[in-house]
Short mmCIF file of C-alpha atoms (C1' of nucleotides) in Angstrom, two decimals:
data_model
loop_
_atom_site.label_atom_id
_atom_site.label_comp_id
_atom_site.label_asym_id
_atom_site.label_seq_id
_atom_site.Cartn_x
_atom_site.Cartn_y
_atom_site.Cartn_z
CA UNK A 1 0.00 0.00 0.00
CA UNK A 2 1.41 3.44 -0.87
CA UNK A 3 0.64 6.83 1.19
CA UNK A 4 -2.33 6.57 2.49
CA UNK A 5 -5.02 8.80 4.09
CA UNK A 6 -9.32 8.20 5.28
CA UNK A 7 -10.56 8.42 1.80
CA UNK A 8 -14.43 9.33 3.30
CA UNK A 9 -13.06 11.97 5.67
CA UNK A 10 -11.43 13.93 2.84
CA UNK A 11 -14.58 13.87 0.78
CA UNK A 12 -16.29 14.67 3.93
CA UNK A 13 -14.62 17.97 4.23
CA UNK A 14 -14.90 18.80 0.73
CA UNK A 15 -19.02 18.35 0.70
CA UNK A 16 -18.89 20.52 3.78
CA UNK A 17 -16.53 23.36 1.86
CA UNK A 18 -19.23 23.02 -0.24
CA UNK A 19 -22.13 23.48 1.64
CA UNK A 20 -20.81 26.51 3.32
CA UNK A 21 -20.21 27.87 0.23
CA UNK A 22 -23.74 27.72 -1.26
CA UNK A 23 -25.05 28.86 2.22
CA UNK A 24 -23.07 31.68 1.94
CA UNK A 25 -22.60 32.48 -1.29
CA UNK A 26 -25.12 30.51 -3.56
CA UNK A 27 -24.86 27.77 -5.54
CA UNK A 28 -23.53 29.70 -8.80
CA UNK A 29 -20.53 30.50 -6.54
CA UNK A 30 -19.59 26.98 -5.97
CA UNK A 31 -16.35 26.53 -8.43
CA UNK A 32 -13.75 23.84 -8.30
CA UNK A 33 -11.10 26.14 -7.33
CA UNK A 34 -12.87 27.97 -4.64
CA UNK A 35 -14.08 25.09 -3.21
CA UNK A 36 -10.69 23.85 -2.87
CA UNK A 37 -9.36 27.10 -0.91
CA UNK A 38 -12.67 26.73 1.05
CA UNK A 39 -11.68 23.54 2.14
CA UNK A 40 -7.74 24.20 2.54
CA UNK A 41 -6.62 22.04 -0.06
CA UNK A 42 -5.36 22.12 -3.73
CA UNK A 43 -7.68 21.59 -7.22
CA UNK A 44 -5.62 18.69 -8.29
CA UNK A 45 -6.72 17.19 -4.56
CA UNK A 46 -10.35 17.62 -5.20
CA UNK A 47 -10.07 16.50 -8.41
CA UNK A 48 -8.40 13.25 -7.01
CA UNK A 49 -11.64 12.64 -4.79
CA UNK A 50 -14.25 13.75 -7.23
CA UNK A 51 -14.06 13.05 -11.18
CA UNK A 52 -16.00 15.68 -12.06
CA UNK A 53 -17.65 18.80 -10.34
CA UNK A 54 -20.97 17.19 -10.81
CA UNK A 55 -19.99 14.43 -9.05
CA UNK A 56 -18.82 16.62 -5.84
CA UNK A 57 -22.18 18.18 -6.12
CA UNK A 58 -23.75 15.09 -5.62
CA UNK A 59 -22.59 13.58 -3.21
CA UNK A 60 -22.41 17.22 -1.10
CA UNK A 61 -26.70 16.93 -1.79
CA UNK A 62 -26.80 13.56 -0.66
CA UNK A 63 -25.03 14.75 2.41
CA UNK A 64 -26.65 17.18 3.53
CA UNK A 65 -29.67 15.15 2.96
CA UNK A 66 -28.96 11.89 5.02
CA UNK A 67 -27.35 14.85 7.68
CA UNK A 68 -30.79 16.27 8.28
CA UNK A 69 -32.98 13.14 7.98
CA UNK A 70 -30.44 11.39 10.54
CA UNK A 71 -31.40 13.53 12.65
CA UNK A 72 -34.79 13.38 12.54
CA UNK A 73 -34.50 9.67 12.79
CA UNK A 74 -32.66 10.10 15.84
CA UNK A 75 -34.79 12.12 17.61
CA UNK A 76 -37.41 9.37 17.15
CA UNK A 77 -35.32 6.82 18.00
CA UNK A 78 -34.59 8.44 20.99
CA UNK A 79 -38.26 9.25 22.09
CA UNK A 80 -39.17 6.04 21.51
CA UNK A 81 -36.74 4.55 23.69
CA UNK A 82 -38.12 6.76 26.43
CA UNK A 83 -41.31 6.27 25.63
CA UNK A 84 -42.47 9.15 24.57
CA UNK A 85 -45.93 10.04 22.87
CA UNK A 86 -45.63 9.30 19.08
CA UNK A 87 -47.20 12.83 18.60
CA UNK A 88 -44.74 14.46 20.53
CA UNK A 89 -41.70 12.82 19.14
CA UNK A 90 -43.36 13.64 15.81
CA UNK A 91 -43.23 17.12 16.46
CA UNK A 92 -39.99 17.18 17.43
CA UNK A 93 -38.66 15.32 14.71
CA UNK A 94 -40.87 17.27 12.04
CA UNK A 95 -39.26 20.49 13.36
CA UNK A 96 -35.37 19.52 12.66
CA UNK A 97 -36.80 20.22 8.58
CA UNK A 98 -37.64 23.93 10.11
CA UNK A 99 -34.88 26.47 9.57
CA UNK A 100 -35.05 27.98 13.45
CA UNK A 101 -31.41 27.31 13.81
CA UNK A 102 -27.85 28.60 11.77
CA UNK A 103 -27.12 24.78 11.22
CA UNK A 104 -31.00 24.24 9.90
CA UNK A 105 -30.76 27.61 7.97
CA UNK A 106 -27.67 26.09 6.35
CA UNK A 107 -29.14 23.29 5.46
CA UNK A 108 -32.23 24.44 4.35
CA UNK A 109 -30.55 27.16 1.97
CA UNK A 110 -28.48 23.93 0.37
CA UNK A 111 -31.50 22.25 -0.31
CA UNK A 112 -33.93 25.02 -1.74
CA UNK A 113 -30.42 25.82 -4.06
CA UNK A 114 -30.08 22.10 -4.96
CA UNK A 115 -33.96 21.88 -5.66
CA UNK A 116 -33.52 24.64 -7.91
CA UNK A 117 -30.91 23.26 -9.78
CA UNK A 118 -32.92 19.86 -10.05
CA UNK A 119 -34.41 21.33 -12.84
CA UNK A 120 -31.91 19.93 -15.42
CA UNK A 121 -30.40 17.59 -13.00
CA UNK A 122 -31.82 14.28 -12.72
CA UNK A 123 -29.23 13.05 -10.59
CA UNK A 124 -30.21 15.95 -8.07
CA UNK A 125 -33.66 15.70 -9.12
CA UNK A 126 -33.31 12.04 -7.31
CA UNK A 127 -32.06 12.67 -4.18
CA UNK A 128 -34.68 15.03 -3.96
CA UNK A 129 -37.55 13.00 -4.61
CA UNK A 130 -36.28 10.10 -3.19
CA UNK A 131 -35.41 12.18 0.16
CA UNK A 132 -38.70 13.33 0.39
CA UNK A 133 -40.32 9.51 -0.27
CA UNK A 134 -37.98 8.69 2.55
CA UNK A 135 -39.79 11.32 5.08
CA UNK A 136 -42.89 10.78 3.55
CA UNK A 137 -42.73 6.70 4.81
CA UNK A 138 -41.37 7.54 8.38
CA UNK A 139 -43.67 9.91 8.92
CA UNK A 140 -47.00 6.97 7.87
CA UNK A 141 -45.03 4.95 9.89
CA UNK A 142 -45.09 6.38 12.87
CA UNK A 143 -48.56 7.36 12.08
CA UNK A 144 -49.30 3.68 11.71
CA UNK A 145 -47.50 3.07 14.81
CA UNK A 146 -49.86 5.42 16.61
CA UNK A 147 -52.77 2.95 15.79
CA UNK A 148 -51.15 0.48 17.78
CA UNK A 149 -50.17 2.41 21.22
CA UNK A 150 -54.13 3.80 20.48
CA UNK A 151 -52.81 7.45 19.79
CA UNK A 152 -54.65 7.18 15.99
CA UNK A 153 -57.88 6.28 15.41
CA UNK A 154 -58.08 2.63 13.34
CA UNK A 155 -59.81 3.70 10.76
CA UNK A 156 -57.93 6.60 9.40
CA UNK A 157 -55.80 6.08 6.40
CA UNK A 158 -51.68 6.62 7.47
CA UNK A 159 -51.03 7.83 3.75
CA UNK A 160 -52.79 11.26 2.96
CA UNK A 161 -52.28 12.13 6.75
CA UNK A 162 -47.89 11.61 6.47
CA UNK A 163 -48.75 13.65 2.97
CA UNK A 164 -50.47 16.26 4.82
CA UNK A 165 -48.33 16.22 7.61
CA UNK A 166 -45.12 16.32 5.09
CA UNK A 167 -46.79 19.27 3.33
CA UNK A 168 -47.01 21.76 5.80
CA UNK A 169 -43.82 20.92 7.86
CA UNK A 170 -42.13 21.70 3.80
CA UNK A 171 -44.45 24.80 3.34
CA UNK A 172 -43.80 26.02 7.05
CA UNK A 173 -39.88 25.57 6.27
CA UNK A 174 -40.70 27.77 3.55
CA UNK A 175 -42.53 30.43 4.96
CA UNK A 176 -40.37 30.83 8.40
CA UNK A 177 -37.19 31.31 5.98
CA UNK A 178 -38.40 33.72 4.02
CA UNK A 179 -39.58 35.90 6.57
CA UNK A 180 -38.10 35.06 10.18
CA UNK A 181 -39.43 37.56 12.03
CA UNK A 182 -43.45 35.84 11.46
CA UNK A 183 -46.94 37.46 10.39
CA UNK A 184 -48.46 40.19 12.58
CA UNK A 185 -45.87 40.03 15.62
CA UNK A 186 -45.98 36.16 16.05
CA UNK A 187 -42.36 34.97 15.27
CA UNK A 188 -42.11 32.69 12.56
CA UNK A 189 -40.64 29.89 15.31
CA UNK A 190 -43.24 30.26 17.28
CA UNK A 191 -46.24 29.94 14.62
CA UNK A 192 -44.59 26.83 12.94
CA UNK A 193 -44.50 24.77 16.00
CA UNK A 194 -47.84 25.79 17.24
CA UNK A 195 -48.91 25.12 13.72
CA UNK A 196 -47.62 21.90 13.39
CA UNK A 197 -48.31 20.86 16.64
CA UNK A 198 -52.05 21.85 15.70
CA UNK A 199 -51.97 19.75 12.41
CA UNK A 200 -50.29 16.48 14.84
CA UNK A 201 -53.40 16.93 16.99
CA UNK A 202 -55.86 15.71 13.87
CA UNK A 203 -53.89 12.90 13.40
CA UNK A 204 -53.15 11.72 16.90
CA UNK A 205 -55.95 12.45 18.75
CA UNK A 206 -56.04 9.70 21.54
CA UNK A 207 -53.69 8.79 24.18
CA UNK A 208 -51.13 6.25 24.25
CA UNK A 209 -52.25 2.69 26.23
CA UNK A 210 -48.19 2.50 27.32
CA UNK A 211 -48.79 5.26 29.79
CA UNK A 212 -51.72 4.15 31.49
CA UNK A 213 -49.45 1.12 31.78
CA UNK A 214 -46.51 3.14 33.49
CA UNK A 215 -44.63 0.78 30.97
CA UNK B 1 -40.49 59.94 -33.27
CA UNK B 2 -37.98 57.58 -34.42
CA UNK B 3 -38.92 53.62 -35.80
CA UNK B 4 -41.50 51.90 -33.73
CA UNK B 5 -41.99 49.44 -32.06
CA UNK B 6 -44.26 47.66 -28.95
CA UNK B 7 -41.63 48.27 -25.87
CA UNK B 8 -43.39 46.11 -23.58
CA UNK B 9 -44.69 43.36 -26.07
CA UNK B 10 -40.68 42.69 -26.70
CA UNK B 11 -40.50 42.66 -23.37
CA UNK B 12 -43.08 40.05 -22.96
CA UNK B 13 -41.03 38.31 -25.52
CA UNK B 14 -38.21 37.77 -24.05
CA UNK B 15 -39.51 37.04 -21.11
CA UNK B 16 -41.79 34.30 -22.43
CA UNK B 17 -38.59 32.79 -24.37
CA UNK B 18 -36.64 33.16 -20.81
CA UNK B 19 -40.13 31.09 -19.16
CA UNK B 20 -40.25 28.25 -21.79
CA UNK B 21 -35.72 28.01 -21.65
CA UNK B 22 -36.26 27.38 -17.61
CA UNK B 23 -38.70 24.60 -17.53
CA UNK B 24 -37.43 22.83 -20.42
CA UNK B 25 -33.36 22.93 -19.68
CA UNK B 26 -33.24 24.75 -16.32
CA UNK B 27 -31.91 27.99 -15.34
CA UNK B 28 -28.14 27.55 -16.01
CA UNK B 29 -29.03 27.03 -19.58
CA UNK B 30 -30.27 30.28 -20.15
CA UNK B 31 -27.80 32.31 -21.91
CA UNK B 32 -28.11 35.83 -23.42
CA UNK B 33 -28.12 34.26 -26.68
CA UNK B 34 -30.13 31.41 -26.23
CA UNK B 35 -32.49 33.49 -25.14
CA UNK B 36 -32.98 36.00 -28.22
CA UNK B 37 -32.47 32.77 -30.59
CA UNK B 38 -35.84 31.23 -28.54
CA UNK B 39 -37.27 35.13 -28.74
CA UNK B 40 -36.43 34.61 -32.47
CA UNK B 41 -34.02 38.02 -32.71
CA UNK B 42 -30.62 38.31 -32.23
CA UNK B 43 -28.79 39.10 -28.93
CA UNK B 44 -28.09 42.67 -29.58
CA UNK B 45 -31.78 43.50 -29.45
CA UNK B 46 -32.07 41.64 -26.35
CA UNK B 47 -29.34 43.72 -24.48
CA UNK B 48 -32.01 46.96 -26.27
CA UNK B 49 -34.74 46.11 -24.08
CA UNK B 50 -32.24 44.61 -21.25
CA UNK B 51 -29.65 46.45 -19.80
CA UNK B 52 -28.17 43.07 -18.51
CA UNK B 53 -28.63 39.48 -17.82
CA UNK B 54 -30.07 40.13 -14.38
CA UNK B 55 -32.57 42.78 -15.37
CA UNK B 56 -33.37 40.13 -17.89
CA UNK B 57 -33.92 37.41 -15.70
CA UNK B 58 -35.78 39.67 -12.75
CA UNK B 59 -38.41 40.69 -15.65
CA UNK B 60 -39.07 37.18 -15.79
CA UNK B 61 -39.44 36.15 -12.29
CA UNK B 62 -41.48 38.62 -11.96
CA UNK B 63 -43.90 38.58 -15.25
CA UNK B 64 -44.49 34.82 -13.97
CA UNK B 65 -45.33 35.22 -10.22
CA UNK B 66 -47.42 38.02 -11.26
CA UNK B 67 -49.11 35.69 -13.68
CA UNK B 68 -49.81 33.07 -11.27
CA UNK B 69 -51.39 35.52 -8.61
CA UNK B 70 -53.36 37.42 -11.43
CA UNK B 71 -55.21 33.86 -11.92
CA UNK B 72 -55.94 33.27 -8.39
CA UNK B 73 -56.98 36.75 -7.61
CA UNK B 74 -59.06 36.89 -10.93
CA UNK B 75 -60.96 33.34 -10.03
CA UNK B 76 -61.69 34.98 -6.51
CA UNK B 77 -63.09 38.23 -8.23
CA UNK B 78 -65.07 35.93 -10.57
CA UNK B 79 -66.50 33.35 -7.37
CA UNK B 80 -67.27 36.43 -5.08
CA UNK B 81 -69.41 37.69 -8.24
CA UNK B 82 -71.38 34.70 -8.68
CA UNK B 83 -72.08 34.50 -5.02
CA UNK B 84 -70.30 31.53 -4.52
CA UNK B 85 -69.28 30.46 -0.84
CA UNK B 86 -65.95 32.21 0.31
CA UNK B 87 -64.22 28.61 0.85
CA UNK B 88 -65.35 27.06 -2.51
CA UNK B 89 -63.39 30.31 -3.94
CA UNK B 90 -60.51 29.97 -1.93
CA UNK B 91 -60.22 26.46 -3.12
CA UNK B 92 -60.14 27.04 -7.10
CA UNK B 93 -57.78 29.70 -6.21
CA UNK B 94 -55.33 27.41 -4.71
CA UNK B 95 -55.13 24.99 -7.20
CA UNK B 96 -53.48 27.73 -9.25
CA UNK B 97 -50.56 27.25 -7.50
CA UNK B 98 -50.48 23.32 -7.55
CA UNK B 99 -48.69 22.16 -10.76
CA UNK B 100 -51.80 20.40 -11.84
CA UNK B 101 -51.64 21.10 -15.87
CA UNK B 102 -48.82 21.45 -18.18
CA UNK B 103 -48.67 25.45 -17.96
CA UNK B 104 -48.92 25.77 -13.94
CA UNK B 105 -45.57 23.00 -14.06
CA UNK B 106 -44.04 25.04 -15.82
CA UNK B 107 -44.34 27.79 -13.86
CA UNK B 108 -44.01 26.00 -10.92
CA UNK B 109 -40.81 24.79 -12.43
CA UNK B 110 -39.92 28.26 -12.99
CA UNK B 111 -40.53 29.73 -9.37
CA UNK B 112 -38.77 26.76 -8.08
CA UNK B 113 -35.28 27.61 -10.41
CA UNK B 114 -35.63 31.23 -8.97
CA UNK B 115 -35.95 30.57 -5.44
CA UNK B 116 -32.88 28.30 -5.70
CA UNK B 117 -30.92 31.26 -6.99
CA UNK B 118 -32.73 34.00 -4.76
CA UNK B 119 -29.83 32.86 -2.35
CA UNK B 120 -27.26 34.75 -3.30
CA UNK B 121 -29.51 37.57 -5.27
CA UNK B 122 -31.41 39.52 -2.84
CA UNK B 123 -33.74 41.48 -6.09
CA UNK B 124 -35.09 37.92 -6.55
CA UNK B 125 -35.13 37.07 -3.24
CA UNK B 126 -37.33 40.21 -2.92
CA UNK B 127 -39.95 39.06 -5.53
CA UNK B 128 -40.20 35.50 -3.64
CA UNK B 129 -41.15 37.03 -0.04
CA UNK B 130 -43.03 40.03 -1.69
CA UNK B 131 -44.96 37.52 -3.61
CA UNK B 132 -45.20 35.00 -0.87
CA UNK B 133 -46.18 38.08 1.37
CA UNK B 134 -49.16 39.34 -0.91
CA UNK B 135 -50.33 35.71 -0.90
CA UNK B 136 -50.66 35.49 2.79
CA UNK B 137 -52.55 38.70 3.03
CA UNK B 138 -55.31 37.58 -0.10
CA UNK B 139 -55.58 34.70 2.22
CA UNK B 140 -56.40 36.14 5.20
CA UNK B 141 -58.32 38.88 3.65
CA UNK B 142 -60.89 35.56 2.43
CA UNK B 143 -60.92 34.33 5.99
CA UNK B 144 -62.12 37.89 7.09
CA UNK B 145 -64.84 38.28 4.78
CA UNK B 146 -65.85 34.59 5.81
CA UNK B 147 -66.58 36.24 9.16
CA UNK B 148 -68.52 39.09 7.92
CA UNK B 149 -70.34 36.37 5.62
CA UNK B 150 -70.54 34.04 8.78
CA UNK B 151 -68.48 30.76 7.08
CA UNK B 152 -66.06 31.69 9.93
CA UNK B 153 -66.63 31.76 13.29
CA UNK B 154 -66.25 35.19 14.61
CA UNK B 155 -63.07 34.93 17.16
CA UNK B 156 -61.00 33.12 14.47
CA UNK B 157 -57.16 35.05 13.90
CA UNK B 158 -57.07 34.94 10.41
CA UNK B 159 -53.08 35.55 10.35
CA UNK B 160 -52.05 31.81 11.96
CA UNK B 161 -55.10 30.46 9.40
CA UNK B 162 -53.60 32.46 6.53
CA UNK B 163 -49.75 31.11 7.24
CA UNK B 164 -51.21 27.77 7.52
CA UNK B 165 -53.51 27.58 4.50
CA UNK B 166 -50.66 29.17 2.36
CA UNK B 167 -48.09 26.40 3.99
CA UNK B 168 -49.87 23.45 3.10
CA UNK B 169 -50.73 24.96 -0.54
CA UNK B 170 -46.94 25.03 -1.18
CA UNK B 171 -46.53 21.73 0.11
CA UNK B 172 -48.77 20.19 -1.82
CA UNK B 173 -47.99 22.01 -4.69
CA UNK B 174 -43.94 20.53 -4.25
CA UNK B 175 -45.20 16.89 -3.49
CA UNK B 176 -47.32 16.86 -6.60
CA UNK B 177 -44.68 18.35 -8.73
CA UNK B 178 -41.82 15.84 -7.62
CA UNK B 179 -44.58 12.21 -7.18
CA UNK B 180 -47.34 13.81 -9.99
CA UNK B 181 -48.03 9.63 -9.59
CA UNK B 182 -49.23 10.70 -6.36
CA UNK B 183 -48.81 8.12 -3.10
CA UNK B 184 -50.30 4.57 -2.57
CA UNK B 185 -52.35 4.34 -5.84
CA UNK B 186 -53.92 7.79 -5.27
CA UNK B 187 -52.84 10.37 -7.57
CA UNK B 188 -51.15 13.31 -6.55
CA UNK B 189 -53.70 15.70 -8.19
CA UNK B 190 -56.35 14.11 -5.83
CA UNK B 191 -54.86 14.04 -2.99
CA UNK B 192 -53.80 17.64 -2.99
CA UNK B 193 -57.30 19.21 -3.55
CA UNK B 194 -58.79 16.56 -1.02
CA UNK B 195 -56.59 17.75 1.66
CA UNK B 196 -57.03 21.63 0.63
CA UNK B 197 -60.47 21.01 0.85
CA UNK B 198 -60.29 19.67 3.95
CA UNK B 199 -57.61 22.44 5.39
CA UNK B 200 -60.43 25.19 4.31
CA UNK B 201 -62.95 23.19 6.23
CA UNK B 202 -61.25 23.47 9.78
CA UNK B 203 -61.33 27.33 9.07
CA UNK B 204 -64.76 28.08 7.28
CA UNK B 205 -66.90 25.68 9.68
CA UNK B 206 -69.64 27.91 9.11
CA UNK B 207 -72.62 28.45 6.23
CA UNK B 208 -72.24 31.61 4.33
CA UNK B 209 -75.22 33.81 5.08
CA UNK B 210 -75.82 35.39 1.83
CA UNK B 211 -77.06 32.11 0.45
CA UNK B 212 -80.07 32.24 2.89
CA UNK B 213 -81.24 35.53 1.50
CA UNK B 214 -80.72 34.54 -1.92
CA UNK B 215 -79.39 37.83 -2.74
"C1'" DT C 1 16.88 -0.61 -2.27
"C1'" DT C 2 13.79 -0.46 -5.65
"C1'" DG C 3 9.44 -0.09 -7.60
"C1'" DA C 4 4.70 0.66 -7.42
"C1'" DT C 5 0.91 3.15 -5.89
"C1'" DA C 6 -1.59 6.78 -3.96
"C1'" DA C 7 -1.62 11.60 -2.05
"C1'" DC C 8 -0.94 15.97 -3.50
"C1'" DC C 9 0.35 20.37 -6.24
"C1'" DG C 10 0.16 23.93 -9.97
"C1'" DT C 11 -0.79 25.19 -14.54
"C1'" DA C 12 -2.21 25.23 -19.23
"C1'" DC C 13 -5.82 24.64 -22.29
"C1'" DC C 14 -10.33 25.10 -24.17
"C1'" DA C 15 -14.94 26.43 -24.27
"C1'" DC C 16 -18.39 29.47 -23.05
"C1'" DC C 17 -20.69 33.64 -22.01
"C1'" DA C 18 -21.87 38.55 -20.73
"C1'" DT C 19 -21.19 42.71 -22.36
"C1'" DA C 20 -19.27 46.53 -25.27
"C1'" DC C 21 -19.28 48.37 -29.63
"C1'" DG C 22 -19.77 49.82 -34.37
"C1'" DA C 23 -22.75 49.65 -38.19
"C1'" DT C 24 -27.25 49.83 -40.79
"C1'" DA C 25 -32.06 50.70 -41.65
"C1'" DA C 26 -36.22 53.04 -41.00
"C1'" DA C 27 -39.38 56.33 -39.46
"C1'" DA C 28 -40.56 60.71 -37.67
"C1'" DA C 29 -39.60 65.65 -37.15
"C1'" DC C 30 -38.42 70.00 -39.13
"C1'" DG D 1 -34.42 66.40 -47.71
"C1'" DT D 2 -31.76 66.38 -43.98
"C1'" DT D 3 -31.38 65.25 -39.24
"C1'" DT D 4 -32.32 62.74 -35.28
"C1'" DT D 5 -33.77 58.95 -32.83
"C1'" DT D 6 -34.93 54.28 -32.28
"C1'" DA D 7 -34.89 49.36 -33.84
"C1'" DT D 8 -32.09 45.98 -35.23
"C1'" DC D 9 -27.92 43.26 -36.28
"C1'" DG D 10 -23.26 40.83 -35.86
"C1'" DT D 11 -18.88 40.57 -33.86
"C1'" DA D 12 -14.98 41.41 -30.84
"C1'" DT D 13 -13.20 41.00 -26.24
"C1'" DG D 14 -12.22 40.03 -21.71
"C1'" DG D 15 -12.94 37.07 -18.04
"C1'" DT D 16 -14.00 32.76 -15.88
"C1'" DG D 17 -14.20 28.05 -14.91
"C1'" DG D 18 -13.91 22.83 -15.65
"C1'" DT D 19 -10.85 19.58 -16.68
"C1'" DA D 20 -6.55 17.39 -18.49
"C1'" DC D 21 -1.99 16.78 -17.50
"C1'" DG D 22 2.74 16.50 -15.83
"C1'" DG D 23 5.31 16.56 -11.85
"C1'" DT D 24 6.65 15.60 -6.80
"C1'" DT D 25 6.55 13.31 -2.34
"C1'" DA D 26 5.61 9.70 0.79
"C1'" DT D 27 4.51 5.04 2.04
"C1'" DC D 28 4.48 0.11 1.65
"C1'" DA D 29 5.73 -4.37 -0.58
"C1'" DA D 30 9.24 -7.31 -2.39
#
DNA sequence: TTGATAACCGTACCACCATACGATAAAAAC
DNA sequence: GTTTTTATCGTATGGTGGTACGGTTATCAA
């Protein structure tokens, strides 16, 4: 074996030049070379991780993608454990897609540029949709899950409730980044979670059998 | 006076060749000359009614979200003249902004390329929240006349109603555009008036007076 | 020690694009 | 009819950016 050095880590750094380069600067900013200085290394080096610039952008979508579902998933994975209502650990988890943070903010200006770009880009174009498919099924999941604990009513259909759910949380994203400081004195923050919390309330609208049984 | 000619129908023009270049090859594949080649004139005409690219490209943005809200508003006009109930009216209006037929995609595809590049250009950026903005207040301007009307009940704050209504309208209209296929069998198209429909019910629980009189 | 392989650097090339510019034609004004 | 102004065209130019490429260093195997 010759020199060697962690392969992921250096791509890892790269993808994260590059996402603090579109948050800051836009997408159209994004060149080889300045994502190189961004990331303290040399264009040749880059180049030697990523064939082409396409490539880089890729993978720095995908990133940021699994980055922000991960967490979602492990903020349900953690109220589960302490068994939490599934309505409140929805909330939570719905809220990491909300931009009430600088590291959400970030995140959420990468993807809006990216979904832009998607346009002409069916490799973006996929992690897009296929993202969104992703949060679409946890979200009837734990929906169907509330039938179980008795938190959802049996009857009601998991699929156009995660698509409603889904909907807003997106169009709530939207609305709180574009203008932070909220409608009419109500910060943006604030109306979002009240708003989703509202929207969780026609889905789950029993209470979970564990507690009763202290578990 | 000089030669003659329509100022704002060339403007129109271009704009219209700028509209069809963005949903059919994306917003990085509109150049200068592309452009006046799809306008059918040459590029030194273009830069006569444009002073630059951006100027260009703003025109555009906002020819199109004007377009969009000039349907909505003139369906509302129309329903409000034929007596129809206030959340009937609010519901065709919408649907303008879900991608439902071939020319509201392409808009929507259009918005969408914009707001990716609004990042980093803050007189696009303007035209998103200004549009977004005027949005929200047509919105809650319908919930207040449902009070006055009686389809709302009378302590209802039409702001969080307004930010909701608007948030699950962009939503949907994103989830239809990227799964038009729609979720579980049911098509997209379906689904997202279904669950507007139902959104407008939790806010106009009420029957609109005026029908009683006949009026 | 030698050779092979991978990590890394800097640059040169090529294509593309926005914009500046000069030129021409036509219509209106005087 | 001359002048002025606008509509229209085509090209030249300067800058930028992706990628190809040649070169150097360091590590491991044989």
């Amino acid at each position: 074996m010759p020199r060697t050095a962690d392969h992921e880590e250096r791509r890892r750094q790269i993808a994260g030049a590059v996402r603090e380069l579109i948050s800051e600067h836009g997408l159209d900013a994004v060149t080889v070379a300045r994502t190189a200085a961004a990331a303290g290394m040399s264009v040749g080096l880059v180049q030697h991780y990523f064939r082409s610039k396409d490539e880089m952008l890729l993978h720095a979508f995908n990133e940021v993608s699994a980055a922000i579902r991960d967490r979602a998933g492990e903020r349900i994975r953690a109220g589960i454990e302490h068994r939490r209502p599934i309505a409140w650990v929805l909330a939570e988890a719905l809220t990491e897609f909300v931009p009430l943070d600088e590291r959400r903010r970030t995140e959420f200006r990468v993807t809006r540029a990216f979904a832009g770009r998607s346009l002409d880009a069916p490799a973006l174009a996929e992690v897009d949709t296929e993202t969104a498919r992703r949060v679409r099924e946890d979200i009837a999941r734990a929906v169907h899950n509330g039938k179980e604990c008795g938190e959802v009513a049996p009857d009601l259909d998991p699929w156009p409730a995660a698509v409603r759910l889904a909907a807003v949380t997106e169009g709530l994203a939207t609305q709180v980044y574009r203008d932070p400081a909220g409608v009419n004195g109500t910060p943006a923050a604030e109306l979002a979670e009240s708003l989703i919390a509202a929207e969780l309330a026609t889905v789950f609208t029993g209470e979970c059998r564990q507690y009763a049984n202290g578990a």
